[in-house]
PDB file of C-alpha atoms in Angstrom:
ATOM      1  CA  MET A 116      31.830 -18.148 -28.855  1.00 51.00           C
ATOM      2  CA  ASP A 117      29.781 -16.631 -31.596  1.00 56.00           C
ATOM      3  CA  PRO A 118      30.266 -12.792 -31.531  1.00 58.00           C
ATOM      4  CA  ARG A 119      26.527 -12.338 -32.280  1.00 59.00           C
ATOM      5  CA  SER A 120      25.525 -14.445 -29.263  1.00 67.00           C
ATOM      6  CA  SER A 121      27.944 -12.584 -27.118  1.00 74.00           C
ATOM      7  CA  LYS A 122      26.394  -9.120 -28.119  1.00 77.00           C
ATOM      8  CA  ASP A 123      22.853 -10.588 -27.609  1.00 82.00           C
ATOM      9  CA  ASP A 124      23.898 -11.662 -24.085  1.00 83.00           C
ATOM     10  CA  GLU A 125      25.313  -8.217 -23.412  1.00 85.00           C
ATOM     11  CA  ILE A 126      22.092  -6.584 -24.501  1.00 85.00           C
ATOM     12  CA  VAL A 127      19.933  -8.895 -22.221  1.00 87.00           C
ATOM     13  CA  GLN A 128      22.260  -8.241 -19.288  1.00 87.00           C
ATOM     14  CA  LEU A 129      22.018  -4.401 -19.926  1.00 87.00           C
ATOM     15  CA  LEU A 130      18.258  -4.489 -20.238  1.00 87.00           C
ATOM     16  CA  VAL A 131      17.943  -6.406 -17.003  1.00 86.00           C
ATOM     17  CA  LYS A 132      20.414  -4.155 -15.215  1.00 86.00           C
ATOM     18  CA  HIS A 133      18.694  -0.957 -16.210  1.00 86.00           C
ATOM     19  CA  GLN A 134      15.066  -2.205 -16.025  1.00 85.00           C
ATOM     20  CA  ASN A 135      14.268  -0.079 -12.882  1.00 83.00           C
ATOM     21  CA  ALA A 136      15.740   3.003 -14.465  1.00 84.00           C
ATOM     22  CA  LEU A 137      13.662   2.393 -17.638  1.00 85.00           C
ATOM     23  CA  ARG A 138      10.601   1.952 -15.422  1.00 85.00           C
ATOM     24  CA  ALA A 139      11.277   5.272 -13.531  1.00 82.00           C
ATOM     25  CA  PHE A 140      11.930   7.118 -16.841  1.00 82.00           C
ATOM     26  CA  LEU A 141       8.570   5.912 -18.291  1.00 83.00           C
ATOM     27  CA  VAL A 142       6.739   6.846 -15.110  1.00 80.00           C
ATOM     28  CA  SER A 143       8.143  10.334 -15.421  1.00 75.00           C
ATOM     29  CA  LEU A 144       6.874  10.608 -18.989  1.00 77.00           C
ATOM     30  CA  MET A 145       3.522   8.877 -18.306  1.00 76.00           C
ATOM     31  CA  PRO A 146       2.399   9.866 -14.844  1.00 66.00           C
ATOM     32  CA  GLY A 147      -0.661   7.980 -13.624  1.00 64.00           C
ATOM     33  CA  ARG A 148      -0.955   5.958 -16.841  1.00 68.00           C
ATOM     34  CA  THR A 149      -1.832   2.288 -16.113  1.00 72.00           C
ATOM     35  CA  ASP A 150      -0.603   1.202 -19.562  1.00 80.00           C
ATOM     36  CA  MET A 151       2.978   2.261 -18.809  1.00 82.00           C
ATOM     37  CA  GLU A 152       3.931  -1.402 -18.482  1.00 84.00           C
ATOM     38  CA  ASP A 153       2.781  -2.017 -22.086  1.00 87.00           C
ATOM     39  CA  VAL A 154       4.968   0.811 -23.290  1.00 88.00           C
ATOM     40  CA  MET A 155       7.856  -0.704 -21.208  1.00 88.00           C
ATOM     41  CA  GLN A 156       7.425  -3.995 -22.912  1.00 90.00           C
ATOM     42  CA  GLU A 157       7.189  -2.389 -26.331  1.00 91.00           C
ATOM     43  CA  THR A 158      10.335  -0.380 -25.542  1.00 91.00           C
ATOM     44  CA  SER A 159      12.152  -3.633 -24.605  1.00 90.00           C
ATOM     45  CA  LEU A 160      10.979  -5.291 -27.773  1.00 91.00           C
ATOM     46  CA  VAL A 161      12.205  -2.347 -30.025  1.00 91.00           C
ATOM     47  CA  ILE A 162      15.584  -2.340 -28.191  1.00 90.00           C
ATOM     48  CA  TRP A 163      15.881  -6.065 -28.912  1.00 90.00           C
ATOM     49  CA  GLN A 164      14.881  -5.528 -32.523  1.00 91.00           C
ATOM     50  CA  LYS A 165      17.420  -2.669 -32.875  1.00 90.00           C
ATOM     51  CA  ARG A 166      20.141  -4.354 -30.824  1.00 89.00           C
ATOM     52  CA  ASP A 167      22.495  -4.178 -33.902  1.00 88.00           C
ATOM     53  CA  GLU A 168      22.359  -0.423 -33.840  1.00 89.00           C
ATOM     54  CA  PHE A 169      23.729  -0.328 -30.217  1.00 87.00           C
ATOM     55  CA  GLU A 170      27.510   0.237 -30.178  1.00 83.00           C
ATOM     56  CA  PRO A 171      29.126  -1.751 -27.316  1.00 78.00           C
ATOM     57  CA  GLY A 172      31.151   0.501 -25.035  1.00 80.00           C
ATOM     58  CA  THR A 173      28.704   3.501 -25.520  1.00 85.00           C
ATOM     59  CA  GLU A 174      26.145   4.580 -23.030  1.00 87.00           C
ATOM     60  CA  PHE A 175      23.356   1.903 -23.130  1.00 89.00           C
ATOM     61  CA  LYS A 176      21.115   3.740 -20.719  1.00 87.00           C
ATOM     62  CA  ALA A 177      21.010   6.926 -22.819  1.00 86.00           C
ATOM     63  CA  TRP A 178      20.302   4.816 -25.945  1.00 90.00           C
ATOM     64  CA  MET A 179      17.634   2.912 -24.098  1.00 90.00           C
ATOM     65  CA  PHE A 180      15.988   6.241 -22.949  1.00 88.00           C
ATOM     66  CA  SER A 181      15.989   7.592 -26.498  1.00 87.00           C
ATOM     67  CA  VAL A 182      14.129   4.525 -27.695  1.00 91.00           C
ATOM     68  CA  ALA A 183      11.679   4.783 -24.736  1.00 90.00           C
ATOM     69  CA  ARG A 184      11.023   8.447 -25.530  1.00 88.00           C
ATOM     70  CA  PHE A 185      10.054   7.558 -29.039  1.00 88.00           C
ATOM     71  CA  ARG A 186       7.693   4.789 -27.866  1.00 90.00           C
ATOM     72  CA  VAL A 187       6.164   7.272 -25.462  1.00 86.00           C
ATOM     73  CA  MET A 188       5.655   9.841 -28.190  1.00 85.00           C
ATOM     74  CA  ALA A 189       4.028   7.159 -30.300  1.00 85.00           C
ATOM     75  CA  TYR A 190       1.758   6.241 -27.388  1.00 84.00           C
ATOM     76  CA  TRP A 191       0.617   9.792 -26.806  1.00 78.00           C
ATOM     77  CA  ARG A 192       0.010  10.256 -30.648  1.00 78.00           C
ATOM     78  CA  ASP A 193      -2.183   7.177 -30.520  1.00 78.00           C
ATOM     79  CA  GLN A 194      -4.102   8.523 -27.524  1.00 72.00           C
ATOM     80  CA  LYS A 195      -4.676  11.774 -29.454  1.00 69.00           C
ATOM     81  CA  ARG A 196      -5.982   9.925 -32.492  1.00 69.00           C
ATOM     82  CA  ARG A 197      -8.432   8.051 -30.286  1.00 64.00           C
ATOM     83  CA  ARG A 198      -9.419  11.344 -28.796  1.00 58.00           C
ATOM     84  CA  GLU A 199      -8.361  10.220 -25.352  1.00 47.00           C
ATOM     85  CA  SER A 200      -6.321  12.173 -22.994  1.00 47.00           C
ATOM     86  CA  ALA A 201      -2.981  13.038 -24.641  1.00 47.00           C
ATOM     87  CA  MET A 202       0.084  14.758 -23.412  1.00 51.00           C
ATOM     88  CA  PRO A 203       1.251  17.572 -25.598  1.00 54.00           C
ATOM     89  CA  GLU A 204       4.367  16.846 -27.352  1.00 59.00           C
ATOM     90  CA  GLU A 205       6.000  19.958 -26.127  1.00 61.00           C
ATOM     91  CA  LEU A 206       5.412  18.914 -22.530  1.00 58.00           C
ATOM     92  CA  LEU A 207       6.619  15.357 -23.235  1.00 60.00           C
ATOM     93  CA  ASN A 208       9.843  16.738 -24.653  1.00 63.00           C
ATOM     94  CA  ARG A 209      10.343  19.100 -21.651  1.00 64.00           C
ATOM     95  CA  LEU A 210       9.853  16.142 -19.294  1.00 62.00           C
ATOM     96  CA  ALA A 211      12.363  14.026 -21.137  1.00 67.00           C
ATOM     97  CA  GLU A 212      14.837  16.837 -21.278  1.00 67.00           C
ATOM     98  CA  GLN A 213      14.409  17.481 -17.535  1.00 64.00           C
ATOM     99  CA  ALA A 214      14.977  13.752 -16.822  1.00 65.00           C
ATOM    100  CA  ALA A 215      18.140  13.897 -18.869  1.00 63.00           C
ATOM    101  CA  GLU A 216      19.377  17.086 -17.219  1.00 61.00           C
ATOM    102  CA  GLU A 217      18.811  15.542 -13.788  1.00 60.00           C
ATOM    103  CA  GLY A 218      20.821  12.608 -14.801  1.00 57.00           C
ATOM    104  CA  PHE A 219      19.580   9.095 -15.215  1.00 58.00           C
ATOM    105  CA  GLU A 220      21.123   8.082 -12.002  1.00 61.00           C
ATOM    106  CA  GLY A 221      18.963  10.636 -10.269  1.00 65.00           C
ATOM    107  CA  ILE A 222      15.793   9.052 -11.582  1.00 67.00           C
ATOM    108  CA  GLU A 223      17.021   5.637 -10.545  1.00 68.00           C
ATOM    109  CA  LYS A 224      17.903   6.879  -7.065  1.00 73.00           C
ATOM    110  CA  ARG A 225      14.385   8.625  -6.676  1.00 73.00           C
ATOM    111  CA  SER A 226      12.828   5.460  -7.804  1.00 71.00           C
ATOM    112  CA  GLU A 227      14.724   3.548  -4.984  1.00 73.00           C
ATOM    113  CA  PHE A 228      13.691   6.296  -2.500  1.00 79.00           C
ATOM    114  CA  LEU A 229      10.098   5.922  -3.590  1.00 78.00           C
ATOM    115  CA  GLY A 230      10.218   2.152  -2.862  1.00 76.00           C
ATOM    116  CA  GLU A 231      11.650   2.959   0.604  1.00 81.00           C
ATOM    117  CA  CYS A 232       9.123   5.666   1.246  1.00 85.00           C
ATOM    118  CA  ILE A 233       6.321   3.400   0.266  1.00 81.00           C
ATOM    119  CA  GLN A 234       7.523   0.723   2.739  1.00 82.00           C
ATOM    120  CA  SER A 235       7.606   3.331   5.505  1.00 88.00           C
ATOM    121  CA  LEU A 236       3.810   4.164   4.980  1.00 87.00           C
ATOM    122  CA  ARG A 237       1.206   2.712   7.312  1.00 90.00           C
ATOM    123  CA  PRO A 238       0.127  -0.636   5.973  1.00 86.00           C
ATOM    124  CA  GLU A 239      -3.389   0.726   4.972  1.00 89.00           C
ATOM    125  CA  ASP A 240      -1.923   3.745   3.219  1.00 89.00           C
ATOM    126  CA  ARG A 241       0.581   1.491   1.362  1.00 83.00           C
ATOM    127  CA  ALA A 242      -2.230  -0.925   0.298  1.00 83.00           C
ATOM    128  CA  LEU A 243      -4.224   2.021  -0.935  1.00 86.00           C
ATOM    129  CA  VAL A 244      -1.551   3.716  -3.016  1.00 82.00           C
ATOM    130  CA  LEU A 245      -0.351   0.406  -4.485  1.00 76.00           C
ATOM    131  CA  ARG A 246      -3.875  -0.673  -5.400  1.00 78.00           C
ATOM    132  CA  ARG A 247      -4.363   2.650  -7.154  1.00 79.00           C
ATOM    133  CA  HIS A 248      -1.024   2.962  -9.019  1.00 70.00           C
ATOM    134  CA  LEU A 249       0.167  -0.624  -9.506  1.00 64.00           C
ATOM    135  CA  ALA A 250      -3.196  -2.432  -9.954  1.00 63.00           C
ATOM    136  CA  GLY A 251      -4.776   0.654 -11.688  1.00 67.00           C
ATOM    137  CA  ALA A 252      -7.956   0.597  -9.502  1.00 75.00           C
ATOM    138  CA  LYS A 253      -9.966   3.823  -9.906  1.00 84.00           C
ATOM    139  CA  PRO A 254     -10.866   5.886  -6.850  1.00 86.00           C
ATOM    140  CA  GLY A 255     -14.544   5.011  -7.261  1.00 88.00           C
ATOM    141  CA  GLN A 256     -13.736   1.256  -7.307  1.00 88.00           C
ATOM    142  CA  LEU A 257     -11.505   1.583  -4.260  1.00 87.00           C
ATOM    143  CA  ALA A 258     -14.210   3.660  -2.407  1.00 90.00           C
ATOM    144  CA  GLU A 259     -16.786   0.851  -3.141  1.00 91.00           C
ATOM    145  CA  GLU A 260     -14.291  -1.853  -1.937  1.00 88.00           C
ATOM    146  CA  MET A 261     -13.536   0.120   1.192  1.00 90.00           C
ATOM    147  CA  GLY A 262     -16.924   1.311   1.974  1.00 92.00           C
ATOM    148  CA  ARG A 263     -15.935   4.918   1.652  1.00 92.00           C
ATOM    149  CA  THR A 264     -16.830   7.836  -0.592  1.00 93.00           C
ATOM    150  CA  SER A 265     -14.852   8.521  -3.768  1.00 90.00           C
ATOM    151  CA  ASN A 266     -13.970  11.941  -2.539  1.00 92.00           C
ATOM    152  CA  SER A 267     -12.503  10.537   0.786  1.00 92.00           C
ATOM    153  CA  VAL A 268     -10.395   8.156  -1.265  1.00 91.00           C
ATOM    154  CA  ARG A 269      -9.118  10.965  -3.476  1.00 90.00           C
ATOM    155  CA  VAL A 270      -8.290  13.016  -0.337  1.00 93.00           C
ATOM    156  CA  SER A 271      -6.419  10.107   1.247  1.00 92.00           C
ATOM    157  CA  LEU A 272      -4.498   9.421  -2.035  1.00 89.00           C
ATOM    158  CA  HIS A 273      -3.488  13.164  -2.245  1.00 90.00           C
ATOM    159  CA  ARG A 274      -2.337  13.047   1.443  1.00 93.00           C
ATOM    160  CA  ILE A 275      -0.348   9.864   0.795  1.00 90.00           C
ATOM    161  CA  ARG A 276       1.330  11.336  -2.346  1.00 87.00           C
ATOM    162  CA  SER A 277       2.258  14.412  -0.346  1.00 89.00           C
ATOM    163  CA  ILE A 278       3.838  12.242   2.264  1.00 91.00           C
ATOM    164  CA  LEU A 279       5.770  10.296  -0.414  1.00 86.00           C
ATOM    165  CA  ARG A 280       6.948  13.565  -2.081  1.00 85.00           C
ATOM    166  CA  HIS A 281       8.215  14.885   1.131  1.00 89.00           C
ATOM    167  CA  CYS A 282       9.865  11.645   2.013  1.00 90.00           C
ATOM    168  CA  ILE A 283      11.578  11.391  -1.387  1.00 84.00           C
ATOM    169  CA  ARG A 284      12.825  15.079  -1.200  1.00 86.00           C
ATOM    170  CA  ARG A 285      14.170  14.438   2.401  1.00 90.00           C
ATOM    171  CA  ARG A 286      16.031  11.335   1.292  1.00 88.00           C
ATOM    172  CA  THR A 287      17.374  13.071  -1.841  1.00 84.00           C
ATOM    173  CA  HIS A 288      18.563  16.037   0.345  1.00 86.00           C
ATOM    174  CA  LEU A 289      20.182  13.691   2.744  1.00 88.00           C
ATOM    175  CA  ALA A 290      21.862  11.662  -0.094  1.00 83.00           C
ATOM    176  CA  GLU A 291      23.199  14.902  -1.517  1.00 81.00           C
ATOM    177  CA  GLY A 292      24.944  15.696   1.859  1.00 79.00           C
ATOM    178  CA  GLY A 293      22.288  17.907   3.350  1.00 69.00           C
ATOM    179  CA  ALA A 294      21.569  18.030   6.965  1.00 63.00           C
ATOM    180  CA  ALA A 295      18.532  16.097   8.353  1.00 57.00           C
TER     181      ALA A 295
END
């Protein structure tokens, strides 16, 4: 087998294997941004373009997160140029460092817990939070669709996020060997 083809196959396998971790990492650096998926695709493309720079046997996930961090920095710079909301680079660096300190496995585990916690929500709460954060629907749009006020939708989303934070903290504590 061609060594180039073998390395390409390995990169594809590693990208697929760590896709959820990459998504969780990007969410931590781009909270609430609906264009996070675009940055994820750009990151995957850059990883593919720079695949020759990856040394087999080294930590792929750390290398992938480094590439992702630079893509996110470019995203926020573009936002700043367009005079749209932008995350200060210092804050972005702190978030990335915090994610690295907590360990990439911790991000992946919290992402898994988030999925479990979302499934445990009441169906109407689950639908609301998924419409807001996955589909990118604005509170005003959701309010109109649901026949509610924008403020009541915001209050519901705040309550649901609090429930999810509490659920993730509880599951993390239990996973670390804490008592229920």
